[in-house]
Amino acid sequence: MNTKPAKVTGIVAIVAGIVFILAGGVTWGLITSNLVEQKIVVAEDSTMLPGDEVNGPFSAFAEAQIINEHAMHATEGKTYAELGAEVKAAEAAGDTAKAEALQGQRTTVMNASFLRASLFTSVIAYGVAALVMGLGVILTLVGWAFTTLAAPAGAVAATTAERELVTA
């Protein structure tokens, strides 16, 4: 029985698994260091992790959620598109003061949307990094299993010889 393919496959899987674990870990670290550099703190009125430094997936998600709440409060629940329609209506009616005030609210919602998108990108990147590390662990375990299946040739021969003695 040729066990070389199983052994080679096992070694390749172990190496790939280690690379995945390292790549996921480095990615996680880079995301964290970049978030920490921004010195963001979850707003005190957040229902999740108030006052926590944004340095991980949960705090980034919490800050994204409270940014949305603040933006919706500032615009009385109106979205960017709704405010755009109101700006156009105010301009058409000749009410420039109202149009400018609504445009200010619209800018607030737009900035909030950009901030939320950036934070959600971090959350997704954390998820991908965790996935890659998990796959690395699985690949390493599969590789280890393959290398243990690839028993030395002498062990296979001894097993075959033992079977011949038992059946004889």
Coordinates of N, CA, C and O in Angstrom, one line a residue:
M1 N 0.8 -1.2 0.0 CA 0.0 0.0 0.0 C 0.9 1.2 0.0 O 1.8 1.4 0.8
N2 N 0.6 2.2 -0.9 CA 1.4 3.4 -1.1 C 0.8 4.5 -0.2 O -0.3 4.9 -0.4
T3 N 1.5 4.9 0.9 CA 1.0 5.9 1.8 C 1.6 7.2 1.5 O 1.3 8.2 2.2
K4 N 2.5 7.3 0.5 CA 3.1 8.6 0.3 C 2.1 9.7 -0.1 O 2.3 10.8 0.5
P5 N 1.1 9.5 -0.9 CA 0.1 10.6 -1.2 C -0.6 11.1 0.1 O -0.8 12.3 0.2
A6 N -0.9 10.2 1.0 CA -1.6 10.6 2.2 C -0.6 11.5 3.1 O -1.0 12.5 3.7
K7 N 0.6 11.1 3.1 CA 1.6 11.8 3.9 C 1.9 13.2 3.3 O 1.9 14.2 4.1
V8 N 2.0 13.3 2.0 CA 2.3 14.5 1.3 C 1.1 15.5 1.5 O 1.2 16.6 1.8
T9 N -0.1 14.9 1.3 CA -1.3 15.7 1.5 C -1.4 16.2 2.9 O -1.8 17.3 3.2
G10 N -1.1 15.4 3.9 CA -1.1 15.8 5.3 C -0.2 16.9 5.6 O -0.5 17.9 6.3
I11 N 1.0 16.8 5.1 CA 2.0 17.9 5.3 C 1.6 19.2 4.6 O 1.7 20.2 5.2
V12 N 1.1 19.1 3.4 CA 0.6 20.3 2.7 C -0.5 20.9 3.5 O -0.6 22.1 3.7
A13 N -1.5 20.1 4.0 CA -2.6 20.6 4.8 C -2.1 21.3 6.1 O -2.6 22.3 6.5
I14 N -1.1 20.7 6.7 CA -0.6 21.3 8.0 C 0.1 22.6 7.7 O -0.2 23.6 8.4
V15 N 0.9 22.7 6.6 CA 1.5 24.0 6.2 C 0.5 25.0 5.9 O 0.6 26.2 6.3
A16 N -0.5 24.6 5.1 CA -1.6 25.6 4.7 C -2.3 26.0 5.9 O -2.7 27.2 6.1
G17 N -2.6 25.1 6.8 CA -3.3 25.5 8.1 C -2.5 26.5 8.9 O -3.1 27.4 9.4
I18 N -1.2 26.3 9.0 CA -0.4 27.2 9.8 C -0.4 28.6 9.1 O -0.5 29.6 9.8
V19 N -0.3 28.6 7.8 CA -0.3 29.9 7.0 C -1.7 30.6 7.3 O -1.7 31.8 7.5
F20 N -2.8 29.8 7.2 CA -4.1 30.4 7.4 C -4.2 31.0 8.9 O -4.7 32.1 9.0
I21 N -3.7 30.3 9.8 CA -3.8 30.7 11.2 C -3.0 32.0 11.4 O -3.5 33.0 12.0
L22 N -1.8 32.1 10.8 CA -1.0 33.3 10.9 C -1.6 34.4 10.1 O -1.6 35.6 10.6
A23 N -2.1 34.2 8.9 CA -2.7 35.2 8.1 C -3.9 35.8 8.8 O -4.1 37.0 8.9
G24 N -4.8 35.0 9.4 CA -5.9 35.4 10.1 C -5.5 36.2 11.3 O -6.2 37.3 11.6
G25 N -4.5 35.8 12.0 CA -4.1 36.5 13.2 C -3.5 37.8 12.9 O -3.8 38.8 13.6
V26 N -2.7 37.9 11.8 CA -2.1 39.2 11.4 C -3.2 40.1 11.0 O -3.2 41.3 11.4
T27 N -4.2 39.6 10.2 CA -5.3 40.5 9.8 C -6.1 41.0 11.0 O -6.4 42.2 11.1
W28 N -6.4 40.2 12.0 CA -7.1 40.6 13.2 C -6.3 41.7 13.9 O -6.8 42.7 14.3
G29 N -5.0 41.5 14.0 CA -4.1 42.5 14.7 C -4.1 43.8 13.9 O -4.1 44.9 14.6
L30 N -4.0 43.8 12.6 CA -4.0 45.0 11.8 C -5.3 45.8 12.0 O -5.3 47.0 12.1
I31 N -6.4 45.0 11.9 CA -7.7 45.7 12.1 C -7.8 46.4 13.5 O -8.2 47.5 13.6
T32 N -7.4 45.6 14.5 CA -7.4 46.2 15.9 C -6.5 47.4 16.0 O -7.0 48.4 16.5
S33 N -5.3 47.3 15.5 CA -4.4 48.5 15.6 C -4.9 49.7 14.9 O -4.8 50.8 15.4
N34 N -5.5 49.5 13.7 CA -6.1 50.6 13.0 C -7.3 51.2 13.7 O -7.4 52.4 13.7
L35 N -8.1 50.4 14.3 CA -9.3 50.9 15.1 C -8.8 51.7 16.3 O -9.3 52.8 16.6
V36 N -7.8 51.1 17.0 CA -7.3 51.8 18.2 C -6.7 53.1 17.9 O -6.8 54.1 18.7
E37 N -6.0 53.2 16.8 CA -5.4 54.5 16.4 C -6.4 55.6 16.2 O -6.1 56.8 16.4
Q38 N -7.7 55.3 15.9 CA -8.7 56.3 15.7 C -9.2 56.8 17.1 O -10.0 57.8 17.1
K39 N -8.9 56.1 18.2 CA -9.3 56.6 19.5 C -10.9 56.8 19.6 O -11.4 57.7 20.2
I40 N -11.6 55.8 19.1 CA -13.1 55.9 19.1 C -13.5 55.2 20.4 O -13.0 54.2 20.8
V41 N -14.5 55.8 21.0 CA -15.1 55.2 22.2 C -16.6 55.1 22.0 O -17.2 56.0 21.4
V42 N -17.2 54.0 22.4 CA -18.6 53.7 22.2 C -19.3 54.8 23.0 O -19.0 55.0 24.2
A43 N -20.3 55.4 22.4 CA -21.1 56.5 23.1 C -21.7 55.9 24.4 O -22.1 54.8 24.5
E44 N -21.8 56.8 25.4 CA -22.3 56.4 26.7 C -23.7 56.0 26.7 O -24.1 55.2 27.6
D45 N -24.5 56.5 25.7 CA -25.9 56.1 25.7 C -26.2 54.9 24.9 O -27.3 54.5 24.6
S46 N -25.1 54.2 24.5 CA -25.3 52.9 23.7 C -25.8 51.8 24.7 O -25.5 51.8 25.8
T47 N -26.7 51.0 24.1 CA -27.2 49.8 24.9 C -26.1 48.7 25.0 O -26.2 47.9 25.9
M48 N -25.1 48.7 24.1 CA -24.1 47.7 24.1 C -22.7 48.4 24.4 O -22.4 49.3 23.6
L49 N -22.0 47.9 25.3 CA -20.6 48.4 25.6 C -20.4 49.9 25.7 O -19.5 50.4 25.2
P50 N -21.3 50.6 26.5 CA -21.1 52.0 26.6 C -19.8 52.4 27.2 O -19.3 51.8 28.2
G51 N -19.1 53.4 26.6 CA -17.8 53.8 27.1 C -16.6 52.9 26.8 O -15.5 53.2 27.1
D52 N -16.8 51.8 26.1 CA -15.8 50.9 25.7 C -15.0 51.5 24.5 O -15.5 52.1 23.6
E53 N -13.7 51.2 24.5 CA -12.8 51.6 23.4 C -13.2 50.7 22.2 O -13.3 49.5 22.4
V54 N -13.3 51.3 21.0 CA -13.6 50.5 19.8 C -12.3 49.8 19.4 O -11.4 50.5 18.8
N55 N -12.1 48.6 19.7 CA -10.9 47.8 19.4 C -11.2 46.3 19.1 O -10.3 45.5 19.2
G56 N -12.4 46.1 18.7 CA -12.8 44.7 18.3 C -14.2 44.7 17.6 O -14.8 45.7 17.5
P57 N -14.6 43.5 17.2 CA -15.8 43.4 16.4 C -17.1 43.9 17.2 O -18.0 44.5 16.6
F58 N -17.2 43.6 18.5 CA -18.4 43.9 19.2 C -18.5 45.4 19.5 O -19.5 46.0 19.4
S59 N -17.3 46.0 19.9 CA -17.4 47.4 20.1 C -17.6 48.2 18.8 O -18.3 49.2 18.8
A60 N -17.0 47.7 17.7 CA -17.2 48.4 16.4 C -18.7 48.3 16.0 O -19.3 49.3 15.6
F61 N -19.3 47.2 16.2 CA -20.7 47.0 15.9 C -21.6 47.9 16.8 O -22.5 48.6 16.4
A62 N -21.2 48.0 18.1 CA -22.0 48.8 19.1 C -21.9 50.3 18.7 O -22.9 51.0 18.7
E63 N -20.8 50.7 18.3 CA -20.6 52.1 17.9 C -21.4 52.4 16.6 O -22.0 53.5 16.4
A64 N -21.4 51.5 15.6 CA -22.1 51.7 14.4 C -23.6 51.8 14.7 O -24.3 52.6 14.1
Q65 N -24.1 51.0 15.6 CA -25.5 51.0 16.0 C -25.9 52.4 16.6 O -26.9 52.9 16.3
I66 N -25.1 52.9 17.5 CA -25.4 54.1 18.2 C -25.3 55.3 17.3 O -26.0 56.3 17.4
I67 N -24.4 55.2 16.3 CA -24.3 56.3 15.3 C -25.6 56.4 14.5 O -26.1 57.5 14.3
N68 N -26.1 55.3 14.2 CA -27.4 55.3 13.4 C -28.5 55.9 14.3 O -29.3 56.7 13.8
E69 N -28.6 55.5 15.6 CA -29.6 56.0 16.5 C -29.5 57.5 16.6 O -30.5 58.2 16.5
H70 N -28.2 58.0 16.7 CA -28.0 59.5 16.8 C -28.4 60.2 15.5 O -29.1 61.3 15.6
A71 N -28.1 59.6 14.4 CA -28.5 60.3 13.1 C -30.0 60.3 12.9 O -30.5 61.3 12.5
M72 N -30.6 59.2 13.3 CA -32.1 59.1 13.1 C -32.8 60.1 14.1 O -33.8 60.7 13.8
H73 N -32.2 60.3 15.3 CA -32.7 61.2 16.2 C -32.6 62.6 15.7 O -33.5 63.5 15.8
A74 N -31.4 62.9 15.1 CA -31.1 64.3 14.6 C -32.1 64.7 13.4 O -32.3 65.8 13.2
T75 N -32.5 63.7 12.7 CA -33.4 63.9 11.5 C -34.8 63.5 11.8 O -35.6 63.5 10.8
E76 N -35.2 63.3 13.0 CA -36.5 62.8 13.4 C -36.9 61.6 12.6 O -38.1 61.5 12.1
G77 N -36.0 60.7 12.4 CA -36.3 59.4 11.7 C -36.3 59.4 10.2 O -36.6 58.4 9.6
K78 N -35.9 60.6 9.6 CA -35.9 60.7 8.2 C -34.6 60.1 7.6 O -33.5 60.4 8.1
T79 N -34.7 59.5 6.5 CA -33.5 58.9 5.8 C -32.9 59.9 4.9 O -33.5 61.0 4.6
Y80 N -31.7 59.6 4.3 CA -31.1 60.4 3.4 C -32.0 60.7 2.2 O -32.1 61.9 1.7
A81 N -32.6 59.7 1.6 CA -33.5 59.9 0.5 C -34.7 60.7 0.8 O -35.1 61.6 0.0
E82 N -35.3 60.5 1.9 CA -36.4 61.3 2.3 C -36.1 62.8 2.5 O -36.8 63.7 2.1
L83 N -34.9 63.0 3.1 CA -34.5 64.4 3.3 C -34.2 65.1 1.9 O -34.4 66.2 1.7
G84 N -33.6 64.3 1.0 CA -33.4 64.8 -0.4 C -34.7 65.3 -1.0 O -34.7 66.3 -1.7
A85 N -35.7 64.5 -0.9 CA -37.0 64.9 -1.5 C -37.5 66.1 -0.8 O -38.1 67.0 -1.5
E86 N -37.3 66.3 0.5 CA -37.8 67.4 1.2 C -37.0 68.7 0.8 O -37.5 69.8 0.8
V87 N -35.7 68.5 0.6 CA -34.8 69.6 0.2 C -35.3 70.1 -1.2 O -35.5 71.3 -1.4
K88 N -35.6 69.2 -2.1 CA -36.1 69.6 -3.4 C -37.4 70.3 -3.3 O -37.7 71.3 -4.0
A89 N -38.3 69.8 -2.5 CA -39.6 70.5 -2.3 C -39.5 71.9 -1.7 O -40.2 72.8 -2.1
A90 N -38.6 72.0 -0.7 CA -38.4 73.3 -0.1 C -37.8 74.3 -1.1 O -38.2 75.5 -1.2
E91 N -36.8 73.8 -1.9 CA -36.2 74.7 -3.0 C -37.3 75.1 -4.0 O -37.3 76.2 -4.4
A92 N -38.1 74.1 -4.4 CA -39.2 74.4 -5.4 C -40.2 75.5 -4.8 O -40.7 76.3 -5.6
A93 N -40.4 75.4 -3.5 CA -41.3 76.4 -2.9 C -40.6 77.7 -2.6 O -41.3 78.6 -2.1
G94 N -39.3 77.8 -2.8 CA -38.6 79.0 -2.6 C -38.2 79.2 -1.2 O -37.7 80.3 -0.8
D95 N -38.3 78.2 -0.3 CA -37.9 78.3 1.1 C -36.5 77.9 1.3 O -36.2 76.8 1.7
T96 N -35.6 78.8 1.0 CA -34.1 78.5 1.1 C -33.7 78.2 2.5 O -32.8 77.4 2.7
A97 N -34.2 78.9 3.5 CA -33.8 78.6 4.9 C -34.1 77.2 5.3 O -33.3 76.5 5.9
K98 N -35.3 76.7 4.9 CA -35.7 75.3 5.2 C -34.9 74.4 4.4 O -34.4 73.3 4.9
A99 N -34.6 74.7 3.2 CA -33.8 73.8 2.3 C -32.4 73.6 2.9 O -31.8 72.5 2.9
E100 N -31.8 74.7 3.4 CA -30.5 74.7 4.0 C -30.5 73.9 5.2 O -29.6 73.1 5.5
A101 N -31.5 74.0 6.1 CA -31.6 73.3 7.3 C -31.7 71.8 7.0 O -31.1 70.9 7.6
L102 N -32.6 71.5 6.1 CA -32.8 70.0 5.7 C -31.5 69.5 5.0 O -31.1 68.3 5.3
Q103 N -30.8 70.3 4.3 CA -29.5 69.8 3.7 C -28.5 69.5 4.8 O -27.7 68.6 4.7
G104 N -28.5 70.3 5.8 CA -27.6 70.1 7.0 C -27.9 68.7 7.6 O -27.0 68.0 8.0
Q105 N -29.2 68.5 7.8 CA -29.6 67.2 8.3 C -29.2 66.0 7.4 O -28.7 65.0 7.8
R106 N -29.4 66.3 6.1 CA -29.0 65.3 5.1 C -27.5 65.0 5.2 O -27.1 63.8 5.0
T107 N -26.7 66.0 5.3 CA -25.3 65.8 5.5 C -24.9 65.0 6.7 O -24.0 64.1 6.7
T108 N -25.6 65.3 7.8 CA -25.4 64.5 9.0 C -25.7 63.0 8.8 O -24.9 62.1 9.2
V109 N -26.8 62.7 8.1 CA -27.2 61.3 7.8 C -26.1 60.7 6.9 O -25.7 59.5 7.1
M110 N -25.6 61.4 5.9 CA -24.6 60.9 5.0 C -23.3 60.6 5.7 O -22.8 59.5 5.6
N111 N -22.9 61.5 6.6 CA -21.7 61.2 7.4 C -21.8 60.0 8.3 O -20.9 59.2 8.4
A112 N -23.0 59.9 8.9 CA -23.3 58.8 9.8 C -23.2 57.5 9.0 O -22.7 56.5 9.4
S113 N -23.8 57.5 7.8 CA -23.8 56.4 6.9 C -22.3 55.9 6.6 O -22.0 54.7 6.6
F114 N -21.5 56.9 6.2 CA -20.1 56.6 5.9 C -19.4 56.0 7.1 O -18.6 55.0 7.0
L115 N -19.6 56.6 8.3 CA -19.0 56.1 9.5 C -19.4 54.6 9.8 O -18.6 53.8 10.2
R116 N -20.7 54.4 9.7 CA -21.3 53.1 9.9 C -20.7 52.1 9.0 O -20.3 51.0 9.3
A117 N -20.6 52.5 7.7 CA -20.1 51.6 6.7 C -18.6 51.2 7.0 O -18.2 50.0 6.9
S118 N -17.9 52.1 7.5 CA -16.5 51.9 7.8 C -16.4 50.9 9.0 O -15.6 50.0 9.0
L119 N -17.2 51.2 10.0 CA -17.2 50.3 11.2 C -17.7 48.9 10.8 O -17.2 47.9 11.3
F120 N -18.8 48.8 10.0 CA -19.3 47.5 9.6 C -18.2 46.7 8.7 O -18.1 45.5 8.8
T121 N -17.4 47.5 8.0 CA -16.3 46.8 7.2 C -15.3 46.2 8.2 O -14.9 45.1 7.9
S122 N -15.1 46.9 9.3 CA -14.2 46.3 10.3 C -14.8 45.0 10.9 O -14.1 44.0 11.1
V123 N -16.1 45.1 11.2 CA -16.8 43.9 11.7 C -16.7 42.7 10.8 O -16.4 41.6 11.2
I124 N -16.9 43.0 9.5 CA -16.8 41.9 8.5 C -15.4 41.4 8.4 O -15.2 40.2 8.3
A125 N -14.4 42.3 8.4 CA -13.0 41.9 8.3 C -12.7 41.0 9.5 O -11.9 40.0 9.4
Y126 N -13.2 41.3 10.7 CA -12.9 40.5 11.9 C -13.5 39.1 11.6 O -12.9 38.1 12.0
G127 N -14.7 39.1 11.1 CA -15.4 37.8 10.8 C -14.6 36.9 9.8 O -14.4 35.7 10.0
V128 N -14.1 37.6 8.8 CA -13.3 36.8 7.8 C -12.0 36.4 8.4 O -11.5 35.2 8.2
A129 N -11.3 37.2 9.2 CA -10.1 36.8 9.9 C -10.4 35.6 10.8 O -9.6 34.6 10.9
A130 N -11.5 35.6 11.6 CA -11.8 34.5 12.4 C -12.1 33.2 11.6 O -11.7 32.1 12.0
L131 N -12.8 33.4 10.5 CA -13.1 32.2 9.6 C -11.7 31.6 9.1 O -11.6 30.4 9.1
V132 N -10.8 32.5 8.7 CA -9.6 32.0 8.1 C -8.8 31.2 9.2 O -8.2 30.2 9.0
M133 N -8.8 31.8 10.4 CA -8.1 31.1 11.5 C -8.7 29.8 11.8 O -8.0 28.8 12.1
G134 N -10.1 29.7 11.8 CA -10.8 28.5 12.1 C -10.5 27.5 11.0 O -10.3 26.3 11.3
L135 N -10.5 27.9 9.8 CA -10.1 27.0 8.7 C -8.7 26.5 8.8 O -8.4 25.3 8.5
G136 N -7.8 27.4 9.3 CA -6.4 26.9 9.5 C -6.3 25.9 10.6 O -5.6 24.9 10.4
V137 N -7.1 26.0 11.6 CA -7.1 24.9 12.7 C -7.6 23.6 12.1 O -7.0 22.6 12.3
I138 N -8.7 23.7 11.3 CA -9.3 22.5 10.7 C -8.3 21.8 9.8 O -8.1 20.6 9.8
L139 N -7.7 22.7 8.9 CA -6.7 22.1 8.0 C -5.5 21.5 8.7 O -5.0 20.4 8.3
T140 N -5.1 22.1 9.8 CA -4.0 21.5 10.5 C -4.4 20.2 11.1 O -3.6 19.2 11.1
L141 N -5.6 20.1 11.7 CA -6.0 18.8 12.2 C -6.2 17.7 11.2 O -5.8 16.6 11.4
V142 N -6.8 18.1 10.0 CA -6.9 17.2 8.9 C -5.5 16.7 8.4 O -5.3 15.5 8.2
G143 N -4.6 17.6 8.3 CA -3.2 17.3 7.9 C -2.6 16.3 8.9 O -1.9 15.3 8.5
W144 N -2.8 16.6 10.2 CA -2.2 15.7 11.2 C -2.9 14.3 11.1 O -2.2 13.3 11.1
A145 N -4.2 14.3 10.8 CA -4.9 13.0 10.7 C -4.3 12.2 9.5 O -4.1 11.0 9.5
F146 N -4.1 12.9 8.4 CA -3.5 12.3 7.1 C -2.1 11.7 7.4 O -1.8 10.6 6.9
T147 N -1.3 12.5 8.1 CA 0.1 12.0 8.3 C 0.1 10.8 9.3 O 0.9 9.9 9.1
T148 N -0.9 10.7 10.2 CA -0.9 9.5 11.1 C -1.5 8.3 10.3 O -1.2 7.2 10.7
L149 N -2.3 8.6 9.3 CA -2.8 7.5 8.5 C -1.7 6.9 7.6 O -1.8 5.7 7.3
A150 N -0.8 7.7 7.3 CA 0.3 7.2 6.4 C 1.3 6.5 7.3 O 2.4 7.1 7.7
A151 N 1.0 5.3 7.7 CA 1.9 4.5 8.6 C 3.1 4.1 7.8 O 3.1 3.9 6.6
P152 N 4.2 3.9 8.6 CA 5.5 3.4 7.9 C 5.2 2.1 7.2 O 4.4 1.3 7.6
A153 N 6.0 1.8 6.1 CA 5.8 0.6 5.3 C 6.0 -0.6 6.1 O 5.4 -1.6 5.9
G154 N 6.9 -0.6 7.1 CA 7.2 -1.8 7.9 C 6.0 -2.2 8.7 O 5.7 -3.4 8.9
A155 N 5.3 -1.2 9.2 CA 4.1 -1.5 10.0 C 3.0 -2.2 9.1 O 2.3 -3.1 9.6
V156 N 2.9 -1.8 7.9 CA 1.9 -2.4 7.0 C 2.3 -3.8 6.7 O 1.5 -4.7 6.7
A157 N 3.6 -4.0 6.5 CA 4.1 -5.4 6.2 C 3.9 -6.3 7.4 O 3.5 -7.5 7.2
A158 N 4.2 -5.8 8.6 CA 4.0 -6.6 9.8 C 2.5 -7.0 9.9 O 2.2 -8.1 10.3
T159 N 1.6 -6.1 9.7 CA 0.2 -6.4 9.8 C -0.2 -7.4 8.8 O -1.0 -8.3 9.2
T160 N 0.3 -7.3 7.6 CA 0.0 -8.3 6.6 C 0.5 -9.7 7.0 O -0.2 -10.7 6.9
A161 N 1.7 -9.8 7.5 CA 2.3 -11.0 8.0 C 1.5 -11.6 9.1 O 1.3 -12.8 9.2
E162 N 1.1 -10.8 10.0 CA 0.3 -11.3 11.1 C -1.1 -11.9 10.7 O -1.5 -12.9 11.2
R163 N -1.7 -11.3 9.6 CA -2.9 -11.8 9.1 C -2.7 -13.2 8.5 O -3.6 -14.0 8.6
E164 N -1.6 -13.4 7.8 CA -1.3 -14.6 7.2 C -1.1 -15.7 8.2 O -1.6 -16.9 8.0
L165 N -0.5 -15.4 9.4 CA -0.3 -16.4 10.4 C -1.7 -16.8 11.0 O -1.9 -17.9 11.4
V166 N -2.6 -15.8 11.2 CA -3.9 -16.1 11.8 C -4.7 -16.9 10.9 O -5.4 -17.8 11.4
T167 N -4.7 -16.7 9.6 CA -5.5 -17.4 8.7 C -5.0 -18.8 8.3 O -5.7 -19.6 7.8
A168 N -3.7 -19.0 8.6 CA -3.1 -20.3 8.2 C -3.4 -21.4 9.2 O -3.9 -21.4 10.2

